[in-house]
XYZ file of C-alpha atoms in Angstrom:
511
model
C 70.458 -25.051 -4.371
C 68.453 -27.908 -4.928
C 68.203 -28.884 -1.381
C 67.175 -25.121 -0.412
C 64.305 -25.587 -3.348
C 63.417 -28.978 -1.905
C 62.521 -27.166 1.620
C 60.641 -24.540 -0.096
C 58.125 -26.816 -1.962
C 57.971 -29.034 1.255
C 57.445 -25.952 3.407
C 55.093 -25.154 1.030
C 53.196 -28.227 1.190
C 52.707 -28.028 4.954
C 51.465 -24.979 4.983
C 48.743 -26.250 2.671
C 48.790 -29.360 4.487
C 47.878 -27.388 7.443
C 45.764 -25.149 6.531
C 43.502 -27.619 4.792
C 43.364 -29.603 7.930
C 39.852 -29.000 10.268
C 40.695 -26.497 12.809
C 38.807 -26.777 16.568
C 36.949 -23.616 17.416
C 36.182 -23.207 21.014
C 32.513 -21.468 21.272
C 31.606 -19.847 24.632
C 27.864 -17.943 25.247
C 29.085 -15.060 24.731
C 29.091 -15.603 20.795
C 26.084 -15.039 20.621
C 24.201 -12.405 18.938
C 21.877 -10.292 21.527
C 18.834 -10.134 18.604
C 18.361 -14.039 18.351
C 20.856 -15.453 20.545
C 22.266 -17.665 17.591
C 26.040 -18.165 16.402
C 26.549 -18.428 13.153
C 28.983 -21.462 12.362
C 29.421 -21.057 8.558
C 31.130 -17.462 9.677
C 33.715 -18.798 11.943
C 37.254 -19.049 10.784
C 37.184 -22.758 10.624
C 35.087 -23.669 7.961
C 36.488 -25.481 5.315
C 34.431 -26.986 1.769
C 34.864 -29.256 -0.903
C 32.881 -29.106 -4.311
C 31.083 -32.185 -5.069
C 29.039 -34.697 -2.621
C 30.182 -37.843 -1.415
C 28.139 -38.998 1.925
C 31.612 -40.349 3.259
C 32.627 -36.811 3.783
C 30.272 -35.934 7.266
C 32.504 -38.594 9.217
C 34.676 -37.584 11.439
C 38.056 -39.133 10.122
C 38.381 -37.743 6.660
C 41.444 -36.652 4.818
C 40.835 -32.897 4.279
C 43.993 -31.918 2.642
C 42.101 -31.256 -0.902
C 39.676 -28.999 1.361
C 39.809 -25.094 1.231
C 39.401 -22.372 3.772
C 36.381 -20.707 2.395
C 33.539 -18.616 4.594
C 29.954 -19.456 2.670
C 29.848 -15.827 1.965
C 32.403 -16.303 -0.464
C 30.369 -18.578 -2.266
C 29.347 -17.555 -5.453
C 27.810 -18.474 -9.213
C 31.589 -19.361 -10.146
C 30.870 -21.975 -7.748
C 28.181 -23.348 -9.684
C 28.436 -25.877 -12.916
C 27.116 -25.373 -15.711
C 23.372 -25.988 -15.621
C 23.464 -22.862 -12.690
C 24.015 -25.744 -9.709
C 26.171 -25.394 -6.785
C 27.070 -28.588 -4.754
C 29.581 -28.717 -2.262
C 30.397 -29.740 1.943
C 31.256 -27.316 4.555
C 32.592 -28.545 7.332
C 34.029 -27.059 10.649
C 34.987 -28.361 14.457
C 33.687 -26.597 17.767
C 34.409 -27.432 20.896
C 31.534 -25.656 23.385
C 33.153 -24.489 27.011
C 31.349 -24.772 30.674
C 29.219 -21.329 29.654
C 26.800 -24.003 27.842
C 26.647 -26.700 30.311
C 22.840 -27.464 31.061
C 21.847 -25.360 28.224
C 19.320 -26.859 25.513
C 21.076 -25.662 22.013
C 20.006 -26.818 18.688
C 21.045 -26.280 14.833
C 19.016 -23.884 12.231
C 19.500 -22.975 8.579
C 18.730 -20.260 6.478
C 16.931 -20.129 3.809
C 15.995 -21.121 -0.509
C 19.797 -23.799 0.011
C 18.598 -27.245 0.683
C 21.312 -28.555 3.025
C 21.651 -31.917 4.536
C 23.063 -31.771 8.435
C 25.354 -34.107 10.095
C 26.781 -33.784 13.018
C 30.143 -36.634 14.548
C 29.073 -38.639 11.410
C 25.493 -39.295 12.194
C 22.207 -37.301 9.978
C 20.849 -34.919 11.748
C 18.052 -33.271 9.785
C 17.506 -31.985 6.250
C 15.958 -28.482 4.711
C 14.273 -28.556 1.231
C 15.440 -31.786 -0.664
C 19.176 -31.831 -2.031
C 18.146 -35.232 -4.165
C 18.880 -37.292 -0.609
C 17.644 -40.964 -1.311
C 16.538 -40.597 -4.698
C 14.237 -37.771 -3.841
C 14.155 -34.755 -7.044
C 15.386 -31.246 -5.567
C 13.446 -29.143 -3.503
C 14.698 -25.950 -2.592
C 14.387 -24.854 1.128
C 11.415 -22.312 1.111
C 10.593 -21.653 4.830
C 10.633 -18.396 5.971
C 11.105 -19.506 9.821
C 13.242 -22.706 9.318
C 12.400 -25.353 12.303
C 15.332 -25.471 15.060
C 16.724 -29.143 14.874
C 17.698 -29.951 19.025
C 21.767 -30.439 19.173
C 22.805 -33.194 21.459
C 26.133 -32.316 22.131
C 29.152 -32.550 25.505
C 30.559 -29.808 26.434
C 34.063 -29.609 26.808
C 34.342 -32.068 23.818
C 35.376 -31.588 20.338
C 32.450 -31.936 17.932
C 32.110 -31.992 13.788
C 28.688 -30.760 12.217
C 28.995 -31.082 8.831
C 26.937 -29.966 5.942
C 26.019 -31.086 2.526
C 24.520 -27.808 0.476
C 22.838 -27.673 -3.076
C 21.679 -23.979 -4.781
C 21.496 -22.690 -7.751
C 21.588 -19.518 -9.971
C 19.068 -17.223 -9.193
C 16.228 -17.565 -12.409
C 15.930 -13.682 -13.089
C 19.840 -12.021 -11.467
C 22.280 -14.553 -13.023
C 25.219 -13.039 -11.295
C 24.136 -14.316 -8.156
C 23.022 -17.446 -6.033
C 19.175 -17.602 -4.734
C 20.843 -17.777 -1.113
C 23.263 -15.189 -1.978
C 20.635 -12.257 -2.870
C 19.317 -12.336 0.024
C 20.600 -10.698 3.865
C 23.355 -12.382 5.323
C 21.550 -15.727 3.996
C 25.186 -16.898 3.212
C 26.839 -15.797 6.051
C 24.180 -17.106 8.683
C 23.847 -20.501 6.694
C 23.490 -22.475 9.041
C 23.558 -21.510 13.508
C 23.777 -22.578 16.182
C 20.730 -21.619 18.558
C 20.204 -21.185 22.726
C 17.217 -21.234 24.403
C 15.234 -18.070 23.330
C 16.347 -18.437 19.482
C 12.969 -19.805 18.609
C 10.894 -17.686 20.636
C 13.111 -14.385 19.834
C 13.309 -15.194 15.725
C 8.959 -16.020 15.981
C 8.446 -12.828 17.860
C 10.796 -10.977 15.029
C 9.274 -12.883 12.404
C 5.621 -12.059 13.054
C 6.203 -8.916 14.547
C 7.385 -7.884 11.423
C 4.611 -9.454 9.398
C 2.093 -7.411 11.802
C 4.139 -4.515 11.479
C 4.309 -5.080 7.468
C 0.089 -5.478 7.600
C -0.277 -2.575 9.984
C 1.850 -0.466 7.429
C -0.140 -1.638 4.411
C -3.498 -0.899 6.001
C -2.515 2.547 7.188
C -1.020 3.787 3.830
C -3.954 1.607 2.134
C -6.835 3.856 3.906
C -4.832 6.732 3.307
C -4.386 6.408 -0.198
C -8.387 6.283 -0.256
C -8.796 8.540 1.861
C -6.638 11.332 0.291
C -7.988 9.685 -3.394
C -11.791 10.101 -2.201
C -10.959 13.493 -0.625
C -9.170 14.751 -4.317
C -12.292 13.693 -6.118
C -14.308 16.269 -3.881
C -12.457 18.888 -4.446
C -10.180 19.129 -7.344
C -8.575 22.421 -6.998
C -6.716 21.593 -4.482
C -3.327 20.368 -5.935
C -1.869 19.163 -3.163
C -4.471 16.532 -2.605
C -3.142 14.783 -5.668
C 0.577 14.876 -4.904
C -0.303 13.517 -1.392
C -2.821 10.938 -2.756
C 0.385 9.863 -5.644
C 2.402 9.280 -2.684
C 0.770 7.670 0.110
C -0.286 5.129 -2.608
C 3.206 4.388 -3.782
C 4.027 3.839 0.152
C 1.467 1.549 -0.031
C 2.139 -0.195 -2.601
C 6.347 -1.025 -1.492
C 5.219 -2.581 1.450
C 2.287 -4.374 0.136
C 4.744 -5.995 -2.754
C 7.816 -6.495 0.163
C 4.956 -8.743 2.123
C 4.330 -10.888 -1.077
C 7.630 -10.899 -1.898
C 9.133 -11.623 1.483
C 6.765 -13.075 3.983
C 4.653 -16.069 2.333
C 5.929 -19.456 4.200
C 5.042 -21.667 1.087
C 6.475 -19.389 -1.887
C 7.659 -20.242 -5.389
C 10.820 -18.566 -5.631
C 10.305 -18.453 -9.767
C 7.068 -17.318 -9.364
C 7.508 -14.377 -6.618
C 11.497 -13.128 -7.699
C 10.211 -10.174 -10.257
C 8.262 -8.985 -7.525
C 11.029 -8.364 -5.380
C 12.601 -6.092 -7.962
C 9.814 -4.427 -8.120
C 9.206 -3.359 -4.601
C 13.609 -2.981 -4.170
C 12.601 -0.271 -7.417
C 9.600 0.798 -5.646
C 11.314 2.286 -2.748
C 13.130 5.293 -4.651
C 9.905 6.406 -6.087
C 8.326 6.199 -3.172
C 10.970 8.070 -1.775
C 10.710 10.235 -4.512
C 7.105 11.457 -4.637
C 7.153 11.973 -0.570
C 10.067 14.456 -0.923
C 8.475 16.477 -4.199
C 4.695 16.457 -2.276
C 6.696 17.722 1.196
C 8.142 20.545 -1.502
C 4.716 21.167 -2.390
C 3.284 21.532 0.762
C 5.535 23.912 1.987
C 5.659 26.039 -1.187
C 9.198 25.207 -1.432
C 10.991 27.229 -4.284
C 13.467 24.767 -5.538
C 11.090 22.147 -6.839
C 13.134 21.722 -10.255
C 16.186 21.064 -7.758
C 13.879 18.091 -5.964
C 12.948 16.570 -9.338
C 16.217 16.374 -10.486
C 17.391 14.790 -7.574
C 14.803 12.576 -8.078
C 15.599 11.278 -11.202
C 19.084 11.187 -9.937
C 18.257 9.300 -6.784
C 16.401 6.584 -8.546
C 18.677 6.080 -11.761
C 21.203 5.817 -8.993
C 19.583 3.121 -7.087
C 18.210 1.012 -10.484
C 22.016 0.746 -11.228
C 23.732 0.195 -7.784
C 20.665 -2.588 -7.035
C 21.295 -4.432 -10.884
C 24.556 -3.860 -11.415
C 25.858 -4.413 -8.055
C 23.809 -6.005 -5.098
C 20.388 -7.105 -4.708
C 20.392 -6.598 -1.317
C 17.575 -3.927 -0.053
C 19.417 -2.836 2.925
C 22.607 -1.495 0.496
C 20.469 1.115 -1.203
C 21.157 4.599 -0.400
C 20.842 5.058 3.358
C 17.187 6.789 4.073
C 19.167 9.283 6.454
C 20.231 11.077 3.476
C 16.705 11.399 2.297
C 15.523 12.358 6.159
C 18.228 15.017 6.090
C 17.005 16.061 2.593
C 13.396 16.610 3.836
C 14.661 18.505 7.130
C 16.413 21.141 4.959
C 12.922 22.025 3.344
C 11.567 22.168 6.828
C 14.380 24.329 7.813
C 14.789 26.662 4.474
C 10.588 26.651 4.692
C 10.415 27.695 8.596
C 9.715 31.654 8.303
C 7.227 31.347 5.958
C 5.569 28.271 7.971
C 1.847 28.498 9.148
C -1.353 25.926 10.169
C -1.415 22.774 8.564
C 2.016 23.221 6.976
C 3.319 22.609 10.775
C 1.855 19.217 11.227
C 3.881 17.796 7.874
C 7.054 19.906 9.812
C 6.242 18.180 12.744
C 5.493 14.631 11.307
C 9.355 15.489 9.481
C 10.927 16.122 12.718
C 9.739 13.256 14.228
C 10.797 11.023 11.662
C 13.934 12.157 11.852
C 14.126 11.765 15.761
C 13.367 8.117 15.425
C 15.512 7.638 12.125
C 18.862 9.201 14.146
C 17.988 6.444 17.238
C 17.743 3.703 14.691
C 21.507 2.349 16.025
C 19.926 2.388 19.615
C 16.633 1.525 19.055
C 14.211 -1.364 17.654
C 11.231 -2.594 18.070
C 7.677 -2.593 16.181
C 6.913 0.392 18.425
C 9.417 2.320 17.179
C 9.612 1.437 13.632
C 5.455 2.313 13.425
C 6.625 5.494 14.800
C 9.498 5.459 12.279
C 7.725 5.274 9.181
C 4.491 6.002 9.942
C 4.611 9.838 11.423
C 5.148 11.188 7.773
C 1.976 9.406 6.640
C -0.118 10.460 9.316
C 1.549 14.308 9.911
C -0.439 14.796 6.349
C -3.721 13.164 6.992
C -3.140 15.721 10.283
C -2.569 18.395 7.661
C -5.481 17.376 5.362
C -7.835 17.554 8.426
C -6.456 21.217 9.215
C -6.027 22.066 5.880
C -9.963 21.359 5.246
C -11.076 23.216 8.331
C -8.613 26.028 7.224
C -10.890 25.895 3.724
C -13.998 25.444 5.775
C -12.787 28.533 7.819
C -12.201 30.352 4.664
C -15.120 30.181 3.334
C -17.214 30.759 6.428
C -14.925 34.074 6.121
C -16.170 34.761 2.786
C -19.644 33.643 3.045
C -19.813 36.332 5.936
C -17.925 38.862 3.755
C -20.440 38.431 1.119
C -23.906 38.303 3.297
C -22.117 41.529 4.708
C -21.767 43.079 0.710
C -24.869 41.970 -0.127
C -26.533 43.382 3.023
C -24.845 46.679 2.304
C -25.755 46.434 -1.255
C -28.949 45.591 -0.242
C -29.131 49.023 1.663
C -27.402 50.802 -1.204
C -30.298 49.575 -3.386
C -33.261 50.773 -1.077
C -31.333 54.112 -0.699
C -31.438 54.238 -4.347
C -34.544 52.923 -4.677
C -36.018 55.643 -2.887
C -33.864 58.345 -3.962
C -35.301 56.821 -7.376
C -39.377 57.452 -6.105
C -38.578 60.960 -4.646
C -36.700 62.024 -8.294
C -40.011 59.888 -9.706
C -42.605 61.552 -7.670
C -40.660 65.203 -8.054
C -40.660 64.616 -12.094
C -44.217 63.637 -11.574
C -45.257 67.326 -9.923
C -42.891 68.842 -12.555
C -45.289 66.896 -15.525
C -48.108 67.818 -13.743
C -47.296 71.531 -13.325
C -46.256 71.687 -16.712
C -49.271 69.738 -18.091
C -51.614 72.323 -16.365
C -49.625 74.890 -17.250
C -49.528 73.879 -20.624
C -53.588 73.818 -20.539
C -53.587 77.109 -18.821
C -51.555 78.243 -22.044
C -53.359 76.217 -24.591
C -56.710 77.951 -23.171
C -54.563 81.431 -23.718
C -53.570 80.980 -26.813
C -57.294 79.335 -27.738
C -58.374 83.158 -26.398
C -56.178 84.947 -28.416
C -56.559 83.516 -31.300
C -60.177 83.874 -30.798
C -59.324 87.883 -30.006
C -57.308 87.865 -32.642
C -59.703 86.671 -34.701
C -62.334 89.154 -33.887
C -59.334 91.915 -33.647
C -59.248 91.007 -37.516
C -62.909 91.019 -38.306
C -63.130 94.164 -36.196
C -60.734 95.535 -38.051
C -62.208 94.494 -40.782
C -65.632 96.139 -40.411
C -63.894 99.089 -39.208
C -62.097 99.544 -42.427
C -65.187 98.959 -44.511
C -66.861 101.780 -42.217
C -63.867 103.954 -42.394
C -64.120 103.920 -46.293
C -67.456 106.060 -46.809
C -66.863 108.423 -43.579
C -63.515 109.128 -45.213
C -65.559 109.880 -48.002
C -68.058 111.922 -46.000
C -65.459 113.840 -44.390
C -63.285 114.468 -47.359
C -66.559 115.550 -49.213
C -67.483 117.652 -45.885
C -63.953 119.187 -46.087
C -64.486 119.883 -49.415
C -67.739 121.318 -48.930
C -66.584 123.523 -46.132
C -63.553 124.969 -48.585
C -66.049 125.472 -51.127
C -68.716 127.109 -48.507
C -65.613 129.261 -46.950
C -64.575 130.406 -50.702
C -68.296 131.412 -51.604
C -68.608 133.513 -48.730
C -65.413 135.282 -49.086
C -66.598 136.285 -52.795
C -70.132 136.890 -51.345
C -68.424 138.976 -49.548
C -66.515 140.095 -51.988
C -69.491 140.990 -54.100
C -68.386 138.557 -57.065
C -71.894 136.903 -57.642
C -70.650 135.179 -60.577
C -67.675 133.437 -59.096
C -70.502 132.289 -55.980
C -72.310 131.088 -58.758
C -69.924 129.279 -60.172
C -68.144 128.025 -56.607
């Protein structure tokens, strides 16, 4: 039993024995990576590390057995002591076949890790300062690290080693400077061919142009749309464009100063990349709820909630989890998001609302060949047809207004032309009814003095009617008299001759 235990633990042993020993790792050209043409040595199954520094380790006959198998992407802030500093060797052995014979190669490193390179025992160059000859610390802050020429046999076995210092990022304790940022762990240090330092300049700067050309596009936008708000206020739409092509100016304008200076202070610059990692969901964001707006769309509660969804989301995933931009929510999701408003929206789709559908579509286009394509051609494309789709829809949108109100200029010239007419109608339906009255007054008034002078005339006849009448009656009195005394005289007269004739004297004498 003892013996059988006794095997075990020796077993045991040279399995660790072995494992901790350097293994050769034969490299052939077609390693390397199509983009930069650069293999990364630090990823290769080889690499071993030790914690601590001792110069003694970059020769070539050391006794490795206390060394581990560990990739540099494995490296982490446990890794560090505790003042935040992680100090360590990584070693590994390649052997490079014919493919490379003739072929100038060289060594590069990425960046914010200073590192000290050896390679068969002798220095080969240093990045940043790792305290080498008394020197303080000084973290490696090129963006486009120099390529160090590798003098090296092919067919023969070969050691780089490396001596690497980093420490604790200053704002994201959970991670390493080096660590937070793409692949800077896994590509720590590569080997380079021939067109490495052109193809990584040309990537580098093409970039930066791209980065400027993005900035100043969204930048004159923003004023644009801003200036063009100002002018006319009532159109909504104007604002939610003007919100959003200045947040998409802003996330690349903070991504340049956080990203691209060459001489940066890391302690200085960090928050800012935060900020423009946060920036990119709001961006996001307002482009989505100003494409709702444009096109009318009726779920706009549905797009805000998703909103705050989409960046409470990403705040979380990028603090709790990764710094890294590129593992935030894949923008495919959001490109898919905007096509289904495009879609749902199509029926009721018409004039400017088809250049922001068309801008959409071709975003999408170049988003789905992003696997197949690259290039600053097709990223300007890429991220720049949304942009300019709505200064496209602005422009139609204001000669759609324009048009609109030539419309209702003409509408009202026309009204006021007809009420124009409707007014001189009126006008001289007015003067006839005015002149007509006016014959009416007249008649009347000279009928009235045609009457007045009648009734002046009877009153006058009446007048002398009365005073006729009156003289009559005063002359009628005494003939009364004269012919009621007459009447009485002619009884009397007719009475005396009947008794005359009668004989009676006496009663004539007394008649």
């Amino acid at each position: 039993m003892k013996t059988k235990l006794f095997c075990l633990f020796l077993l045991l042993n040279m399995i660790n024995f072995c494992e901790a020993q350097d293994s050769t790792i034969v490299l052939d050209t077609s390693m390397f990576d199509k983009a930069f043409q650069t293999i990364s040595l630090t990823q290769l199954n080889g690499c071993i590390f030790k914690q601590g520094n001792d110069t003694n380790w970059a020769k070539t006959e050391v006794d490795t057995t206390d060394w581990i198998k560990l990739n540099p992407t494995q490296l982490t802030v446990k890794n560090a002591d505790k003042n935040g500093r992680l100090e360590g060797w990584l070693r590994i052995r390649f052997k490079l076949d014919n493919s490379f014979e003739n072929m100038r190669i060289g060594i590069q490193a990425s960046r914010w890790a200073a590192m000290d390179i050896y390679t068969d025992g002798n220095y080969i160059t240093s990045y940043g300062n790792t305290g080498l000859n008394g020197k303080p610390y000084e973290e490696n802050r090129e963006v486009l690290t120099a390529i160090q020429p590798l003098y090296v046999e092919t067919g023969k076995e070969h050691l780089p080693a490396v001596h690497i210092v980093d420490y604790v990022a200053p704002l994201d304790h959970r991670h390493l400077k080096t660590e937070s940022f793409v692949n800077s762990l896994g590509s720590l240090v590569v080997l380079t061919g021939p067109l490495t330092y052109k193809n990584t300049d040309a990537f580098i700067w093409n970039n930066i142009g791209y980065g400027f050309l993005f900035i100043g596009v969204n930048g004159f936008l923003s004023v644009l749309f801003w200036f063009l708000y100002l002018q006319n206020r009532r159109e909504k739409n104007l604002l939610f464009i003007s919100i959003s092509t200045t947040l998409w100016f802003i996330w690349p304008l903070l991504l340049t100063i956080a990203f691209y200076p060459i001489d940066m202070d890391f302690n200085r610059w960090w928050p800012i990349t935060y900020i423009a990692i946060e920036w990119w969901p709001v961006a996001i964001v307002s482009m989505v709820y100003t494409v709702g707006k444009i096109f009318s769309f009726k779920y706009k509660k549905a797009l805000m909630i998703f909103g705050i969804l989409y960046i409470v989301y990403t705040t979380i995933f990028t603090y709790l989890y990764e710094n890294d931009f590129n593992h935030l929510i894949d923008p495919l999701i959001v490109t898919i998001l905007l096509l289904y408003i495009v879609v749902s929206s199509w029926k009721k789709l018409k004039g400017a609302q088809w250049a922001v559908a068309a801008g959409i579509i071709l975003t999408a286009i170049f988003s789905g060949l992003s696997t197949y394509v690259s290039g600053w051609l097709y990223q300007s494309v890429w991220f720049l047809s949304l942009p300019l789709s709505l200064m496209i829809y602005v422009a139609m949108r204001f000669k759609e207004i324009l048009t609109e109100v030539q419309v209702n200029a003409k509408q009202v010239v026309q009204l006021s032309e007809e009420k124009k007419e409707q007014a001189v109608k009126q006008q001289k339906i007015l003067e006839e009814e005015v002149a007509s009255q006016t014959i009416e007054l007249r008649t009347s008034l000279e009928n009235l003095k045609s009457t007045q002078q009648q009734l002046i005339q009877s009153e006058k006849m009446a007048s002398l009617g009365e005073l006729t009448a009156g003289i009559a009656h005063e002359i009628q009195n005494p003939l009364n008299f004269v012919n009621n005394f007459s009447e009485v005289n002619k009884e009397m007269l007719d009475e005396a001759t009947e008794e005359i004739n009668k004989g009676n004297i006496n009663e004539v004498k007394n008649i």
